[in-house]
Amino acid sequence: MREAAFQSKVIGFLKKKGCYTIKINQDAKSRSGDPDVVAFKEGWWGWFEVKESKTAKCRPLQPEKIAWAKENSYGVIVYPENFEQVKKELEDILK
């Protein structure tokens, strides 16, 4: 599955759980390591770095920024192979 299609699937799931989502468009003006998607719900927030597969490489700073988000609320590098696990985690968080 292409990254853009998978990203739409992730955003769709978050919206169904009642989240407000923002898709970050990466371009030359973007800060390095910013996540692809940010989601908010009732004081909770999460950063989602979306990859088309488990073997897709992260850019510099992405793992570090996702780790920071995870320490402060929720952050994850999500790909099709771990999406079911991520959805289960979020089902508990986003009740």
Tab-separated table of N, CA, C and O in Angstrom:
chain	number	residue	atom	x	y	z
A	1	MET	N	0.839	-1.179	0.000
A	1	MET	CA	0.000	0.000	0.000
A	1	MET	C	0.886	1.246	0.000
A	1	MET	O	1.848	1.327	0.746
A	2	ARG	N	0.551	2.187	-0.843
A	2	ARG	CA	1.322	3.425	-0.899
A	2	ARG	C	1.108	4.223	0.380
A	2	ARG	O	0.078	4.146	1.026
A	3	GLU	N	2.118	5.039	0.722
A	3	GLU	CA	2.048	5.798	1.972
A	3	GLU	C	0.834	6.723	2.017
A	3	GLU	O	0.150	6.815	3.043
A	4	ALA	N	0.529	7.412	0.934
A	4	ALA	CA	-0.602	8.345	0.921
A	4	ALA	C	-1.924	7.619	1.194
A	4	ALA	O	-2.767	8.121	1.946
A	5	ALA	N	-2.100	6.458	0.606
A	5	ALA	CA	-3.323	5.684	0.826
A	5	ALA	C	-3.401	5.203	2.272
A	5	ALA	O	-4.470	5.253	2.899
A	6	PHE	N	-2.282	4.752	2.810
A	6	PHE	CA	-2.268	4.285	4.195
A	6	PHE	C	-2.501	5.458	5.151
A	6	PHE	O	-3.213	5.328	6.149
A	7	GLN	N	-1.916	6.601	4.838
A	7	GLN	CA	-2.110	7.792	5.667
A	7	GLN	C	-3.599	8.156	5.740
A	7	GLN	O	-4.119	8.492	6.814
A	8	SER	N	-4.306	8.055	4.622
A	8	SER	CA	-5.748	8.314	4.605
A	8	SER	C	-6.494	7.334	5.509
A	8	SER	O	-7.453	7.708	6.188
A	9	LYS	N	-6.052	6.097	5.525
A	9	LYS	CA	-6.662	5.070	6.375
A	9	LYS	C	-6.449	5.406	7.860
A	9	LYS	O	-7.375	5.286	8.669
A	10	VAL	N	-5.242	5.838	8.211
A	10	VAL	CA	-4.936	6.219	9.591
A	10	VAL	C	-5.791	7.417	10.003
A	10	VAL	O	-6.413	7.418	11.073
A	11	ILE	N	-5.850	8.437	9.155
A	11	ILE	CA	-6.654	9.629	9.443
A	11	ILE	C	-8.124	9.258	9.584
A	11	ILE	O	-8.809	9.733	10.499
A	12	GLY	N	-8.615	8.399	8.717
A	12	GLY	CA	-10.005	7.948	8.799
A	12	GLY	C	-10.312	7.277	10.130
A	12	GLY	O	-11.355	7.539	10.742
A	13	PHE	N	-9.412	6.425	10.587
A	13	PHE	CA	-9.600	5.769	11.883
A	13	PHE	C	-9.651	6.797	13.010
A	13	PHE	O	-10.529	6.736	13.883
A	14	LEU	N	-8.715	7.742	12.993
A	14	LEU	CA	-8.669	8.764	14.049
A	14	LEU	C	-9.944	9.604	14.063
A	14	LEU	O	-10.490	9.904	15.130
A	15	LYS	N	-10.427	9.963	12.896
A	15	LYS	CA	-11.666	10.745	12.817
A	15	LYS	C	-12.859	9.954	13.353
A	15	LYS	O	-13.719	10.499	14.043
A	16	LYS	N	-12.910	8.651	13.052
A	16	LYS	CA	-13.993	7.812	13.574
A	16	LYS	C	-13.963	7.737	15.095
A	16	LYS	O	-14.995	7.548	15.734
A	17	LYS	N	-12.781	7.905	15.676
A	17	LYS	CA	-12.644	7.896	17.133
A	17	LYS	C	-12.898	9.283	17.728
A	17	LYS	O	-12.724	9.490	18.916
A	18	GLY	N	-13.307	10.243	16.896
A	18	GLY	CA	-13.660	11.570	17.380
A	18	GLY	C	-12.526	12.569	17.433
A	18	GLY	O	-12.655	13.629	18.050
A	19	CYS	N	-11.414	12.259	16.782
A	19	CYS	CA	-10.258	13.159	16.794
A	19	CYS	C	-10.378	14.240	15.728
A	19	CYS	O	-10.920	14.008	14.640
A	20	TYR	N	-9.827	15.390	16.045
A	20	TYR	CA	-9.570	16.431	15.059
A	20	TYR	C	-8.165	16.152	14.558
A	20	TYR	O	-7.238	15.981	15.357
A	21	THR	N	-7.995	16.056	13.255
A	21	THR	CA	-6.678	15.701	12.705
A	21	THR	C	-6.143	16.801	11.804
A	21	THR	O	-6.900	17.528	11.161
A	22	ILE	N	-4.831	16.904	11.790
A	22	ILE	CA	-4.126	17.819	10.897
A	22	ILE	C	-3.071	17.004	10.160
A	22	ILE	O	-2.238	16.344	10.794
A	23	LYS	N	-3.115	17.043	8.838
A	23	LYS	CA	-2.095	16.395	8.022
A	23	LYS	C	-1.030	17.446	7.730
A	23	LYS	O	-1.333	18.522	7.216
A	24	ILE	N	0.196	17.145	8.091
A	24	ILE	CA	1.311	18.071	7.876
A	24	ILE	C	1.875	17.820	6.482
A	24	ILE	O	2.321	16.717	6.177
A	25	ASN	N	1.825	18.826	5.640
A	25	ASN	CA	2.396	18.709	4.297
A	25	ASN	C	3.885	19.019	4.371
A	25	ASN	O	4.279	20.110	4.751
A	26	GLN	N	4.681	18.038	4.023
A	26	GLN	CA	6.138	18.191	4.078
A	26	GLN	C	6.626	18.883	2.812
A	26	GLN	O	6.302	18.465	1.712
A	27	ASP	N	7.387	19.947	3.009
A	27	ASP	CA	8.012	20.634	1.879
A	27	ASP	C	9.329	21.241	2.356
A	27	ASP	O	9.771	20.976	3.470
A	28	ALA	N	9.934	22.049	1.540
A	28	ALA	CA	11.237	22.633	1.871
A	28	ALA	C	11.182	23.520	3.113
A	28	ALA	O	12.188	23.725	3.781
A	29	LYS	N	10.000	24.031	3.450
A	29	LYS	CA	9.854	24.910	4.607
A	29	LYS	C	9.541	24.146	5.895
A	29	LYS	O	9.524	24.729	6.971
A	30	SER	N	9.273	22.861	5.790
A	30	SER	CA	8.934	22.055	6.962
A	30	SER	C	10.155	21.871	7.853
A	30	SER	O	11.290	21.793	7.378
A	31	ARG	N	9.872	21.751	9.140
A	31	ARG	CA	10.962	21.457	10.078
A	31	ARG	C	11.269	19.962	10.013
A	31	ARG	O	10.361	19.139	9.920
A	32	SER	N	12.516	19.635	10.072
A	32	SER	CA	12.944	18.244	9.982
A	32	SER	C	12.367	17.430	11.132
A	32	SER	O	12.410	17.850	12.286
A	33	GLY	N	11.813	16.279	10.791
A	33	GLY	CA	11.310	15.365	11.794
A	33	GLY	C	9.874	15.583	12.213
A	33	GLY	O	9.350	14.831	13.032
A	34	ASP	N	9.205	16.613	11.678
A	34	ASP	CA	7.803	16.825	12.038
A	34	ASP	C	6.969	15.618	11.595
A	34	ASP	O	7.239	15.015	10.555
A	35	PRO	N	5.927	15.271	12.363
A	35	PRO	CA	5.119	14.098	12.025
A	35	PRO	C	4.237	14.349	10.811
A	35	PRO	O	4.004	15.492	10.422
A	36	ASP	N	3.727	13.278	10.234
A	36	ASP	CA	2.806	13.379	9.100
A	36	ASP	C	1.416	13.817	9.534
A	36	ASP	O	0.735	14.547	8.826
A	37	VAL	N	0.985	13.337	10.698
A	37	VAL	CA	-0.374	13.601	11.176
A	37	VAL	C	-0.321	13.938	12.665
A	37	VAL	O	0.390	13.287	13.436
A	38	VAL	N	-1.105	14.949	13.042
A	38	VAL	CA	-1.294	15.293	14.448
A	38	VAL	C	-2.787	15.147	14.732
A	38	VAL	O	-3.616	15.560	13.916
A	39	ALA	N	-3.123	14.538	15.865
A	39	ALA	CA	-4.527	14.332	16.226
A	39	ALA	C	-4.778	14.871	17.634
A	39	ALA	O	-3.889	14.817	18.497
A	40	PHE	N	-6.006	15.380	17.839
A	40	PHE	CA	-6.396	15.948	19.128
A	40	PHE	C	-7.776	15.430	19.513
A	40	PHE	O	-8.651	15.300	18.660
A	41	LYS	N	-7.966	15.189	20.820
A	41	LYS	CA	-9.293	14.851	21.324
A	41	LYS	C	-9.330	15.118	22.828
A	41	LYS	O	-8.603	14.486	23.590
A	42	GLU	N	-10.164	16.080	23.224
A	42	GLU	CA	-10.444	16.346	24.635
A	42	GLU	C	-9.191	16.395	25.506
A	42	GLU	O	-9.090	15.693	26.514
A	43	GLY	N	-8.219	17.195	25.156
A	43	GLY	CA	-7.000	17.351	25.944
A	43	GLY	C	-5.885	16.368	25.597
A	43	GLY	O	-4.747	16.547	26.008
A	44	TRP	N	-6.206	15.328	24.874
A	44	TRP	CA	-5.206	14.350	24.422
A	44	TRP	C	-4.703	14.776	23.052
A	44	TRP	O	-5.427	15.359	22.261
A	45	TRP	N	-3.436	14.490	22.757
A	45	TRP	CA	-2.896	14.715	21.420
A	45	TRP	C	-1.928	13.589	21.080
A	45	TRP	O	-1.379	12.934	21.960
A	46	GLY	N	-1.757	13.375	19.790
A	46	GLY	CA	-0.832	12.346	19.328
A	46	GLY	C	-0.163	12.740	18.033
A	46	GLY	O	-0.745	13.461	17.216
A	47	TRP	N	1.070	12.297	17.886
A	47	TRP	CA	1.840	12.494	16.655
A	47	TRP	C	1.981	11.141	15.977
A	47	TRP	O	2.335	10.142	16.618
A	48	PHE	N	1.747	11.140	14.664
A	48	PHE	CA	1.793	9.908	13.881
A	48	PHE	C	2.718	10.089	12.691
A	48	PHE	O	2.461	10.918	11.823
A	49	GLU	N	3.784	9.328	12.685
A	49	GLU	CA	4.662	9.280	11.521
A	49	GLU	C	4.231	8.057	10.734
A	49	GLU	O	4.305	6.927	11.230
A	50	VAL	N	3.724	8.274	9.536
A	50	VAL	CA	3.141	7.206	8.725
A	50	VAL	C	4.165	6.718	7.700
A	50	VAL	O	4.751	7.524	6.975
A	51	LYS	N	4.364	5.410	7.657
A	51	LYS	CA	5.282	4.790	6.703
A	51	LYS	C	4.535	3.739	5.890
A	51	LYS	O	3.602	3.106	6.379
A	52	GLU	N	4.949	3.552	4.658
A	52	GLU	CA	4.245	2.587	3.805
A	52	GLU	C	4.547	1.139	4.161
A	52	GLU	O	3.804	0.239	3.785
A	53	SER	N	5.643	0.904	4.902
A	53	SER	CA	5.962	-0.452	5.344
A	53	SER	C	6.899	-0.394	6.542
A	53	SER	O	7.496	0.640	6.841
A	54	LYS	N	7.020	-1.526	7.195
A	54	LYS	CA	7.899	-1.648	8.360
A	54	LYS	C	9.356	-1.357	7.998
A	54	LYS	O	10.125	-0.876	8.824
A	55	THR	N	9.728	-1.620	6.760
A	55	THR	CA	11.121	-1.451	6.346
A	55	THR	C	11.432	-0.046	5.807
A	55	THR	O	12.583	0.244	5.511
A	56	ALA	N	10.415	0.816	5.705
A	56	ALA	CA	10.652	2.184	5.210
A	56	ALA	C	11.522	2.938	6.211
A	56	ALA	O	11.346	2.821	7.424
A	57	LYS	N	12.462	3.684	5.692
A	57	LYS	CA	13.419	4.414	6.529
A	57	LYS	C	12.820	5.710	7.066
A	57	LYS	O	12.063	6.386	6.379
A	58	CYS	N	13.196	6.037	8.287
A	58	CYS	CA	12.834	7.325	8.879
A	58	CYS	C	13.884	8.361	8.476
A	58	CYS	O	15.055	8.023	8.277
A	59	ARG	N	13.444	9.594	8.390
A	59	ARG	CA	14.384	10.685	8.162
A	59	ARG	C	15.011	11.073	9.492
A	59	ARG	O	14.465	10.754	10.558
A	60	PRO	N	16.152	11.782	9.444
A	60	PRO	CA	16.774	12.213	10.693
A	60	PRO	C	15.771	12.991	11.562
A	60	PRO	O	14.936	13.720	11.044
A	61	LEU	N	15.846	12.806	12.831
A	61	LEU	CA	15.027	13.432	13.870
A	61	LEU	C	13.628	12.840	14.028
A	61	LEU	O	12.991	13.066	15.047
A	62	GLN	N	13.111	12.080	13.064
A	62	GLN	CA	11.761	11.530	13.220
A	62	GLN	C	11.640	10.620	14.442
A	62	GLN	O	10.739	10.828	15.263
A	63	PRO	N	12.511	9.637	14.620
A	63	PRO	CA	12.384	8.782	15.810
A	63	PRO	C	12.517	9.577	17.117
A	63	PRO	O	11.785	9.324	18.079
A	64	GLU	N	13.405	10.553	17.127
A	64	GLU	CA	13.611	11.376	18.325
A	64	GLU	C	12.359	12.198	18.659
A	64	GLU	O	11.931	12.267	19.809
A	65	LYS	N	11.759	12.798	17.654
A	65	LYS	CA	10.565	13.610	17.889
A	65	LYS	C	9.364	12.739	18.276
A	65	LYS	O	8.565	13.127	19.125
A	66	ILE	N	9.238	11.579	17.681
A	66	ILE	CA	8.150	10.671	18.050
A	66	ILE	C	8.345	10.192	19.492
A	66	ILE	O	7.379	10.088	20.258
A	67	ALA	N	9.581	9.919	19.897
A	67	ALA	CA	9.858	9.515	21.279
A	67	ALA	C	9.471	10.636	22.247
A	67	ALA	O	8.886	10.370	23.307
A	68	TRP	N	9.757	11.884	21.893
A	68	TRP	CA	9.366	13.025	22.723
A	68	TRP	C	7.837	13.080	22.868
A	68	TRP	O	7.315	13.260	23.965
A	69	ALA	N	7.134	12.911	21.745
A	69	ALA	CA	5.668	12.935	21.782
A	69	ALA	C	5.141	11.811	22.668
A	69	ALA	O	4.202	12.010	23.457
A	70	LYS	N	5.742	10.643	22.556
A	70	LYS	CA	5.307	9.488	23.353
A	70	LYS	C	5.489	9.755	24.849
A	70	LYS	O	4.649	9.374	25.659
A	71	GLU	N	6.562	10.436	25.212
A	71	GLU	CA	6.802	10.772	26.615
A	71	GLU	C	5.788	11.788	27.134
A	71	GLU	O	5.478	11.800	28.325
A	72	ASN	N	5.281	12.650	26.267
A	72	ASN	CA	4.414	13.746	26.679
A	72	ASN	C	2.932	13.509	26.427
A	72	ASN	O	2.090	14.179	27.020
A	73	SER	N	2.593	12.605	25.558
A	73	SER	CA	1.208	12.234	25.291
A	73	SER	C	1.196	10.926	24.508
A	73	SER	O	1.166	9.863	25.090
A	74	TYR	N	1.263	11.012	23.163
A	74	TYR	CA	1.259	9.807	22.347
A	74	TYR	C	2.021	10.064	21.061
A	74	TYR	O	1.806	11.081	20.402
A	75	GLY	N	2.905	9.167	20.713
A	75	GLY	CA	3.648	9.249	19.465
A	75	GLY	C	3.946	7.859	18.960
A	75	GLY	O	4.238	6.959	19.755
A	76	VAL	N	3.841	7.692	17.645
A	76	VAL	CA	4.068	6.361	17.086
A	76	VAL	C	4.488	6.472	15.621
A	76	VAL	O	4.051	7.383	14.917
A	77	ILE	N	5.351	5.572	15.218
A	77	ILE	CA	5.631	5.368	13.803
A	77	ILE	C	4.722	4.219	13.397
A	77	ILE	O	4.833	3.111	13.925
A	78	VAL	N	3.780	4.508	12.516
A	78	VAL	CA	2.749	3.531	12.170
A	78	VAL	C	2.904	3.103	10.715
A	78	VAL	O	3.188	3.921	9.847
A	79	TYR	N	2.760	1.803	10.490
A	79	TYR	CA	2.856	1.212	9.158
A	79	TYR	C	1.849	0.071	9.115
A	79	TYR	O	1.324	-0.332	10.167
A	80	PRO	N	1.514	-0.416	7.941
A	80	PRO	CA	0.464	-1.440	7.855
A	80	PRO	C	0.681	-2.640	8.777
A	80	PRO	O	-0.277	-3.172	9.345
A	81	GLU	N	1.933	-3.025	8.965
A	81	GLU	CA	2.217	-4.216	9.771
A	81	GLU	C	1.925	-4.025	11.269
A	81	GLU	O	1.755	-5.007	11.978
A	82	ASN	N	1.894	-2.783	11.768
A	82	ASN	CA	1.601	-2.577	13.195
A	82	ASN	C	0.299	-1.808	13.421
A	82	ASN	O	-0.031	-1.459	14.549
A	83	PHE	N	-0.459	-1.551	12.353
A	83	PHE	CA	-1.649	-0.718	12.469
A	83	PHE	C	-2.700	-1.330	13.393
A	83	PHE	O	-3.335	-0.631	14.178
A	84	GLU	N	-2.893	-2.634	13.357
A	84	GLU	CA	-3.872	-3.272	14.241
A	84	GLU	C	-3.490	-3.076	15.710
A	84	GLU	O	-4.352	-2.809	16.555
A	85	GLN	N	-2.211	-3.197	16.015
A	85	GLN	CA	-1.726	-2.986	17.386
A	85	GLN	C	-1.944	-1.532	17.805
A	85	GLN	O	-2.402	-1.261	18.921
A	86	VAL	N	-1.640	-0.591	16.921
A	86	VAL	CA	-1.830	0.829	17.211
A	86	VAL	C	-3.315	1.117	17.441
A	86	VAL	O	-3.684	1.832	18.382
A	87	LYS	N	-4.178	0.547	16.611
A	87	LYS	CA	-5.623	0.749	16.785
A	87	LYS	C	-6.093	0.228	18.145
A	87	LYS	O	-6.894	0.886	18.812
A	88	LYS	N	-5.572	-0.908	18.578
A	88	LYS	CA	-5.946	-1.456	19.896
A	88	LYS	C	-5.515	-0.516	21.009
A	88	LYS	O	-6.270	-0.275	21.962
A	89	GLU	N	-4.302	0.023	20.919
A	89	GLU	CA	-3.836	0.991	21.921
A	89	GLU	C	-4.758	2.202	21.962
A	89	GLU	O	-5.146	2.665	23.034
A	90	LEU	N	-5.097	2.704	20.780
A	90	LEU	CA	-5.920	3.895	20.700
A	90	LEU	C	-7.368	3.649	21.121
A	90	LEU	O	-8.027	4.564	21.634
A	91	GLU	N	-7.864	2.430	20.928
A	91	GLU	CA	-9.223	2.103	21.381
A	91	GLU	C	-9.326	2.342	22.887
A	91	GLU	O	-10.332	2.861	23.377
A	92	ASP	N	-8.294	1.968	23.644
A	92	ASP	CA	-8.287	2.174	25.097
A	92	ASP	C	-8.133	3.641	25.458
A	92	ASP	O	-8.760	4.120	26.402
A	93	ILE	N	-7.316	4.351	24.723
A	93	ILE	CA	-7.043	5.762	25.023
A	93	ILE	C	-8.217	6.672	24.632
A	93	ILE	O	-8.570	7.587	25.373
A	94	LEU	N	-8.808	6.402	23.483
A	94	LEU	CA	-9.803	7.302	22.895
A	94	LEU	C	-11.236	6.828	23.119
A	94	LEU	O	-12.070	6.945	22.220
A	95	LYS	N	-11.546	6.346	24.266
A	95	LYS	CA	-12.894	5.847	24.569
A	95	LYS	C	-13.913	6.966	24.529
A	95	LYS	O	-13.669	8.082	24.798
